[in-house]
PDB file of C-alpha atoms and ligand atoms in Angstrom:
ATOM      1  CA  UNK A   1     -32.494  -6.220   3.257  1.00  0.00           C
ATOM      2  CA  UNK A   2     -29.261  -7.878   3.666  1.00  0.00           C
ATOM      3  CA  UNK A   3     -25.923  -6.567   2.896  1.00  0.00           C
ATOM      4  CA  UNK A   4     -23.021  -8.438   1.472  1.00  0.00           C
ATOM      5  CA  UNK A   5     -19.752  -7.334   1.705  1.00  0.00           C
ATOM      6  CA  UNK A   6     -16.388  -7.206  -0.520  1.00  0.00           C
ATOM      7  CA  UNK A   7     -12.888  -5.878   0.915  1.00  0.00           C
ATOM      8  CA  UNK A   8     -10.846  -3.043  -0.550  1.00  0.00           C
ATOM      9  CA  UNK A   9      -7.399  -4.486  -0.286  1.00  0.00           C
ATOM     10  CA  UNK A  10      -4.484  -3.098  -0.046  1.00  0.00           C
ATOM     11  CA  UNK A  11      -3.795  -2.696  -3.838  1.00  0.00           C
ATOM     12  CA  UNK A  12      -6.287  -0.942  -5.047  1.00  0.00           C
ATOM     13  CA  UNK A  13      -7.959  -0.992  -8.069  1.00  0.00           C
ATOM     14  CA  UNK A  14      -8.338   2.877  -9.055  1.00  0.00           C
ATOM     15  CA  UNK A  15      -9.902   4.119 -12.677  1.00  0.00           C
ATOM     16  CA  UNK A  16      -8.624   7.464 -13.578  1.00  0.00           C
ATOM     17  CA  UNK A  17     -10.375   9.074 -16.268  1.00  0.00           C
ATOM     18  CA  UNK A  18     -11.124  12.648 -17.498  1.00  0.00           C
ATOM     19  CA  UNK A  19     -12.988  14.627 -20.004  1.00  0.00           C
ATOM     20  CA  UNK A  20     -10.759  16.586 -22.607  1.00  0.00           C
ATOM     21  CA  UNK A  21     -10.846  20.123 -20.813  1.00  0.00           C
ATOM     22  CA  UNK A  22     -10.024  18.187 -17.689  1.00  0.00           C
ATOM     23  CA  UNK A  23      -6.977  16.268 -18.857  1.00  0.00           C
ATOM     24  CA  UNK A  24      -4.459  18.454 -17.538  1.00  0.00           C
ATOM     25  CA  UNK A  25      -5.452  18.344 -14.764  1.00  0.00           C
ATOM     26  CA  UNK A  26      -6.250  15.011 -13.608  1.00  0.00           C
ATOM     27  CA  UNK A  27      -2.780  14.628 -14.874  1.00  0.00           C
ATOM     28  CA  UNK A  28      -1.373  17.329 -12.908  1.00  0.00           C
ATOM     29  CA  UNK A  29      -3.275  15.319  -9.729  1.00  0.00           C
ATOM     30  CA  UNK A  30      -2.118  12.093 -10.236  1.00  0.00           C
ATOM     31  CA  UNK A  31       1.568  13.393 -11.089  1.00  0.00           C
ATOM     32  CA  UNK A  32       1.534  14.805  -7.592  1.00  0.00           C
ATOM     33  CA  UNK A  33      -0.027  11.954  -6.341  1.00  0.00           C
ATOM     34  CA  UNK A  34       2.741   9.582  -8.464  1.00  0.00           C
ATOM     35  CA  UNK A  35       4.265   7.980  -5.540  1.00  0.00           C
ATOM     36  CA  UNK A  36       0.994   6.443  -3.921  1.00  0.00           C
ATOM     37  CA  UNK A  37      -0.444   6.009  -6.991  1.00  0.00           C
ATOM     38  CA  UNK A  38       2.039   4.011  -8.276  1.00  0.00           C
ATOM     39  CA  UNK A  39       1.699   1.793  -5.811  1.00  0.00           C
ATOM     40  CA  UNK A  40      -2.217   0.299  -6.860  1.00  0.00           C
ATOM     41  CA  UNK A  41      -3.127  -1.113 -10.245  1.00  0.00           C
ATOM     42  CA  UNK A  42      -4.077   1.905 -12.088  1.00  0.00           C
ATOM     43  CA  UNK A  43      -6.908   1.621 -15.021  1.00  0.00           C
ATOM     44  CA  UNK A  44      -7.964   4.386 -17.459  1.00  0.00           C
ATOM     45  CA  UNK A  45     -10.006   5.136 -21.108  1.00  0.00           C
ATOM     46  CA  UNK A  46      -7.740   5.049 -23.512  1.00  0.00           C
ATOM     47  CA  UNK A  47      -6.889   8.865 -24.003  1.00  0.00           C
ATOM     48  CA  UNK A  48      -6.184   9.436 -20.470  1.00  0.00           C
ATOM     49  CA  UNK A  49      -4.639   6.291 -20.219  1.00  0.00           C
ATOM     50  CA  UNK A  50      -2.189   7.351 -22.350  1.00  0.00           C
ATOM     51  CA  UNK A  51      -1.085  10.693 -21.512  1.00  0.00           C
ATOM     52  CA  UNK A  52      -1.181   9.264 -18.269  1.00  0.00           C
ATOM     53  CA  UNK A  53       1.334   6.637 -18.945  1.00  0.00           C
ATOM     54  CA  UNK A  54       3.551   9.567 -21.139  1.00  0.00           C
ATOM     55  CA  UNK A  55       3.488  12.155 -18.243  1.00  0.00           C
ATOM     56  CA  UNK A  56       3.912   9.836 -15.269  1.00  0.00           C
ATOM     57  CA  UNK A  57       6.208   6.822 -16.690  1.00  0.00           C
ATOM     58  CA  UNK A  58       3.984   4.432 -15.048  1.00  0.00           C
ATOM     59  CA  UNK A  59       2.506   1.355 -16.523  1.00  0.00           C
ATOM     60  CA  UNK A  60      -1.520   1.650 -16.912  1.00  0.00           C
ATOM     61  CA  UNK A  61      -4.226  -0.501 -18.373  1.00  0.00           C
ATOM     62  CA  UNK A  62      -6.270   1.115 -20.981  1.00  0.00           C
ATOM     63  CA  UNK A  63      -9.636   0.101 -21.694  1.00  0.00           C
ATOM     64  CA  UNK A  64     -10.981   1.965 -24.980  1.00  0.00           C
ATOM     65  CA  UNK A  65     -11.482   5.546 -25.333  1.00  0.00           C
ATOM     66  CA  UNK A  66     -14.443   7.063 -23.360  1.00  0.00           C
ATOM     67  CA  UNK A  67     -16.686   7.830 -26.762  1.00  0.00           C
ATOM     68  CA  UNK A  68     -15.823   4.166 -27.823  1.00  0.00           C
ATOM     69  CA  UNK A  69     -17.011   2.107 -25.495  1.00  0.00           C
ATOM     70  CA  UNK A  70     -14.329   2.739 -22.495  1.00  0.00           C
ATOM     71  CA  UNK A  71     -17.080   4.172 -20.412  1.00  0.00           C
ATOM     72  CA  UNK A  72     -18.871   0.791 -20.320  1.00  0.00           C
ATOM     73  CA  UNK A  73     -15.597  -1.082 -19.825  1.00  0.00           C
ATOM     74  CA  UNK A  74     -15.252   0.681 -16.684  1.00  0.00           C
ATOM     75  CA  UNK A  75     -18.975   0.597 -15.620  1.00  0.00           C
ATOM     76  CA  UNK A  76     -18.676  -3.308 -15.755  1.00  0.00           C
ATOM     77  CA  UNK A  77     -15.831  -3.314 -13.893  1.00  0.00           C
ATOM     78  CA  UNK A  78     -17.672  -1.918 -11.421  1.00  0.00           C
ATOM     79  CA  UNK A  79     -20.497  -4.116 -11.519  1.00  0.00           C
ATOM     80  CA  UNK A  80     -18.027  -6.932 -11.624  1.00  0.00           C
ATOM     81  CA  UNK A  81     -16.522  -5.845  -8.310  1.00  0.00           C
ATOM     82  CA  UNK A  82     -13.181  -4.958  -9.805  1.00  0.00           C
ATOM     83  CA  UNK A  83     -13.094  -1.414  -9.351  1.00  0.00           C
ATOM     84  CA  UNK A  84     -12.427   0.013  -5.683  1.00  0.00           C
ATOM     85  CA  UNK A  85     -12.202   3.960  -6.709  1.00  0.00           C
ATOM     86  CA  UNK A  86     -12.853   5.824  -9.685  1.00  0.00           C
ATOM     87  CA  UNK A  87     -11.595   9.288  -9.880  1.00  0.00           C
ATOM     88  CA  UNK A  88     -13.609  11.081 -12.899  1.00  0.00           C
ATOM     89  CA  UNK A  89     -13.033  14.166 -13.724  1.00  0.00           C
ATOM     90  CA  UNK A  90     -15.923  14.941 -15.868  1.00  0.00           C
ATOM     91  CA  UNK A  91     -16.864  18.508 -17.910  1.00  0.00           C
ATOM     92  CA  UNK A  92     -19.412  20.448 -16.583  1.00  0.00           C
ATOM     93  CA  UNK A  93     -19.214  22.877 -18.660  1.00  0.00           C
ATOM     94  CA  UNK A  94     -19.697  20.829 -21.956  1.00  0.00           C
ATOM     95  CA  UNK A  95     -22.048  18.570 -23.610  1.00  0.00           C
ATOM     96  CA  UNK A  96     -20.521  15.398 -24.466  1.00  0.00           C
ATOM     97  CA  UNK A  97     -21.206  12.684 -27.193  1.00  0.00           C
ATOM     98  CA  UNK A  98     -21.291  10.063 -24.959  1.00  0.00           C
ATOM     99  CA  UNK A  99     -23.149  11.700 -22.225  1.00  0.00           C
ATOM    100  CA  UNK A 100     -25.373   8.567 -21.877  1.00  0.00           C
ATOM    101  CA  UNK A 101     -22.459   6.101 -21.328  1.00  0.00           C
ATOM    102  CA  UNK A 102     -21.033   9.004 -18.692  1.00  0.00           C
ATOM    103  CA  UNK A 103     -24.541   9.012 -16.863  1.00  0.00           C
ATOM    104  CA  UNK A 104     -24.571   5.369 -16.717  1.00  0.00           C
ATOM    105  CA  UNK A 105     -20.545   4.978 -15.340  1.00  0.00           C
ATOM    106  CA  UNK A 106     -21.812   7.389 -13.019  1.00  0.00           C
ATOM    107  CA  UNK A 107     -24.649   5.605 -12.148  1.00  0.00           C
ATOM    108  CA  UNK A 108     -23.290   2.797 -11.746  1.00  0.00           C
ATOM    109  CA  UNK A 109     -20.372   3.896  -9.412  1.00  0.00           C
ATOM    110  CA  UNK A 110     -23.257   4.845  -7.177  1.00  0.00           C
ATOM    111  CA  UNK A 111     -25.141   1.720  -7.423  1.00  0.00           C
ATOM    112  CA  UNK A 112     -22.443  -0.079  -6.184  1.00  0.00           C
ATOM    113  CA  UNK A 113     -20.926   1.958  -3.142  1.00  0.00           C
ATOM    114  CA  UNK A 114     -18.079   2.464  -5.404  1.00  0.00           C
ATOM    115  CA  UNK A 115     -15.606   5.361  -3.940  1.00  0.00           C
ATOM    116  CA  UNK A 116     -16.168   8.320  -6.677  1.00  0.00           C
ATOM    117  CA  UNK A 117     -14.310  11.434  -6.748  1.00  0.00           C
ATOM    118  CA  UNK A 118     -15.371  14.434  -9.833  1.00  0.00           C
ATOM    119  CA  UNK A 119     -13.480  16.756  -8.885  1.00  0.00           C
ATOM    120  CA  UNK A 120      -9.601  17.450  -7.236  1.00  0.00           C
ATOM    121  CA  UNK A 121     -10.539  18.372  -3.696  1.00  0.00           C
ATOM    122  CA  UNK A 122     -12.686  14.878  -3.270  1.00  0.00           C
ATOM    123  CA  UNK A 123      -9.813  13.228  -4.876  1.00  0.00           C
ATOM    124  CA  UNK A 124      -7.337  15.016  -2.360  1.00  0.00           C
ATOM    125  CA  UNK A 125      -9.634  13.958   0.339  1.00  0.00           C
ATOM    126  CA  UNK A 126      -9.928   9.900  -0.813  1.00  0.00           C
ATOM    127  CA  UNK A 127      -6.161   9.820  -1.248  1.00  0.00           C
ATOM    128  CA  UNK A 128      -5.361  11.016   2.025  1.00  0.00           C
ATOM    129  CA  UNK A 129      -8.380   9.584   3.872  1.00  0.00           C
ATOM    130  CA  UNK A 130      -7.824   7.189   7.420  1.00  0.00           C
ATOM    131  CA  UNK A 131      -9.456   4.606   5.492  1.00  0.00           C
ATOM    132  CA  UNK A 132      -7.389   4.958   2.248  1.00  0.00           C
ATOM    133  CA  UNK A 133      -4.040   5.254   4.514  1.00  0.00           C
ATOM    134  CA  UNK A 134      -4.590   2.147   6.823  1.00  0.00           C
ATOM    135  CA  UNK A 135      -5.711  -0.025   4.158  1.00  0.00           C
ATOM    136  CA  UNK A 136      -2.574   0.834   2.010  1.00  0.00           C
ATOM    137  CA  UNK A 137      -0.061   1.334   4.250  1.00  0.00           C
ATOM    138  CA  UNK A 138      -0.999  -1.424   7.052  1.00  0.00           C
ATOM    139  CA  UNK A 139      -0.145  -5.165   5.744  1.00  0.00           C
ATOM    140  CA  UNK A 140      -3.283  -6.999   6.900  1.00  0.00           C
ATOM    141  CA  UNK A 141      -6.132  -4.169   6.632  1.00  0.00           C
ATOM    142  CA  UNK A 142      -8.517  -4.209   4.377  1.00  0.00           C
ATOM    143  CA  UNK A 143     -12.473  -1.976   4.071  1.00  0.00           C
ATOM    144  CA  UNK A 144     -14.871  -3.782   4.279  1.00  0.00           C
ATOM    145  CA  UNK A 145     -17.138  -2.288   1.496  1.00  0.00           C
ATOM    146  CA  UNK A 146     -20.984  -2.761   1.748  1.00  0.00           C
ATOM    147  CA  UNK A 147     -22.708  -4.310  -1.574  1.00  0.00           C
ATOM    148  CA  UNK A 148     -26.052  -3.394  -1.758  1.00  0.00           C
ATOM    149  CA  UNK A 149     -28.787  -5.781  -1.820  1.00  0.00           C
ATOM    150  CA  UNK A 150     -30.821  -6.192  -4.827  1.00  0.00           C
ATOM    151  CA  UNK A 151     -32.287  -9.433  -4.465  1.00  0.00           C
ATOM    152  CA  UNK A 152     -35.541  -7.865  -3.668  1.00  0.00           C
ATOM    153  CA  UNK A 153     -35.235  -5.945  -7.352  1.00  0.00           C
ATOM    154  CA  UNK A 154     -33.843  -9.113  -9.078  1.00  0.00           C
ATOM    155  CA  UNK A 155     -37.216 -11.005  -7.318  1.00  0.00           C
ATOM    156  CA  UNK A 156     -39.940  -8.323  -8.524  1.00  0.00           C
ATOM    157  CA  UNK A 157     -43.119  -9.928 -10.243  1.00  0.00           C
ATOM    158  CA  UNK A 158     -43.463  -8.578 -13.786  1.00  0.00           C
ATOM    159  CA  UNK A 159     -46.673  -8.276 -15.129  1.00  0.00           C
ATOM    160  CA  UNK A 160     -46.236  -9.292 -18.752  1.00  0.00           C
ATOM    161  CA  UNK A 161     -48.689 -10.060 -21.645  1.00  0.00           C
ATOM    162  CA  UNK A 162     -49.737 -12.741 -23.036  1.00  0.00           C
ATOM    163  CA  UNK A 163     -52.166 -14.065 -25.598  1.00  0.00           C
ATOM    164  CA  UNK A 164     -53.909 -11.152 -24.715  1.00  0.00           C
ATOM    165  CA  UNK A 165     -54.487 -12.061 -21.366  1.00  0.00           C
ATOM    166  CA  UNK A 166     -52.010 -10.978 -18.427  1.00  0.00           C
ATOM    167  CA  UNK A 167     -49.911 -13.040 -16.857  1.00  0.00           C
ATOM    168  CA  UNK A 168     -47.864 -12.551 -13.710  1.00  0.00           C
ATOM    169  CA  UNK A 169     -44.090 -13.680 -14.094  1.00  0.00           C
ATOM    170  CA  UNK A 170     -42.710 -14.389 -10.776  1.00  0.00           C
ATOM    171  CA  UNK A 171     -39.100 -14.551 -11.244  1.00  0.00           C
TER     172      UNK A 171
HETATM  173  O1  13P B 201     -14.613  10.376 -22.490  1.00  0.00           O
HETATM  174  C1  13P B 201     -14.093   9.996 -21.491  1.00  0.00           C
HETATM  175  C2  13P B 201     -14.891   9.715 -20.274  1.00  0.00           C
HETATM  176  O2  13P B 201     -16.251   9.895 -20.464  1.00  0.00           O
HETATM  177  C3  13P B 201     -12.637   9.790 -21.418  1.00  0.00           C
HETATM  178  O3  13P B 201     -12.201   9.114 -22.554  1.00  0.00           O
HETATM  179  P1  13P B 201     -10.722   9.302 -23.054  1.00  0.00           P
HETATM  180  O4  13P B 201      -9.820   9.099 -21.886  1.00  0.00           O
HETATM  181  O5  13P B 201     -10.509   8.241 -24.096  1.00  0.00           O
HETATM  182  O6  13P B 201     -10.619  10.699 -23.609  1.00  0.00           O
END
C-alpha cells in the first residue's frame, strides 16, 4: 500500500458546522477562537454559516443548509482535498432528518485523514495543537497529510452477471 500525500498550508481550510442544540455553542467556540480563526478560509452549512457570520463579523462561505444538501457539499470537499479540518458539532442527544448525510460527512472525514473535532475540548486541542501552531504561524511550514491508498479498492474484480452466466470484471 502506498501513501500519497497533500500539505495543510498555512491557510487553512476549516468547515464549521453544528446541529441546532449545538449552535450556541460552536458559536461561543469560534467567537473565542475569532482571532485565529479569522485568519483561515472559514466554510459552513448554511444556518451556521450564518449566525456565524452575524455573531463574529467575519466573512464565511456557506454551502446549503445541513438537511438540504450542505452535508454533501462538505463531504465532497473532503473527498476533493479541499477541506483540512472540520469542526462538527453534532447532537447526540437527537435524531436528525438527515442522519444519513451526517453518517456519511462523518465517514468521509475519516476516510480521508481529515482533522475532525465533535466536540469543544477536541476543538480546543486542534486549535492549539504544535502542528496547528507551526503550520499557521511559521511562513514556510506546511503538514504533510497522509492520503490513504485505495487503489487496491478502486482495482477489486467484481463478479457480475451476465447472460446468465458469470463473468469476472477486472477493472
Ligand atoms: O444540519 C447540519 C449538519 O448536519 C447543519 O446545518 P445548518 O448549519 O444549515 O443548520
Amino acid at each position: 500500500m502506498v501513501n500519497n500525500f497533500r500539505s495543510i498550508h498555512k491557510a487553512k481550510h476549516i468547515a464549521l458546522v453544528a446541529h441546532d442544540h449545538k449552535k450556541a455553542d460552536l458559536i461561543d467556540w469560534a467567537y473565542y477562537n475569532r482571532k485565529l480563526l479569522i485568519q483561515h478560509e472559514l466554510i459552513s452549512t448554511g444556518t451556521t454559516g450564518k449566525l456565524l457570520e452575524e455573531k463574529l463579523q467575519i466573512p464565511i462561505k456557506k454551502v446549503f443548509s445541513g438537511p438540504l444538501g450542505g452535508d454533501q457539499q462538505l463531504g465532497a470537499m473532503i473527498a476533493e482535498g479541499k477541506l483540512d479540518i472540520i469542526i462538527f458539532f453534532w447532537d447526540p442527544m437527537e435524531a436528525q432528518p438527515h442522519d444519513s448525510d451526517v453518517k456519511a460527512l462523518l465517514r468521509l472525514a475519516v476516510a480521508w485523514n481529515i482533522l475532525m473535532a465533535c466536540n469543544r475540548t477536541t476543538a480546543d486541542f486542534i486549535l492549539t495543537s504544535v502542528f496547528f501552531i507551526l503550520t499557521s504561524v511559521l511562513m514556510d511550514e506546511d503538514y504533510p497529510v497522509t492520503i490513504p491508498d485505495y487503489s487496491t479498492y478502486l482495482k477489486r474484480k467484481l463478479l457480475v452477471e451476465q447472460n446468465n452466466k458469470e463473468t469476472v470484471l477486472i477493472y
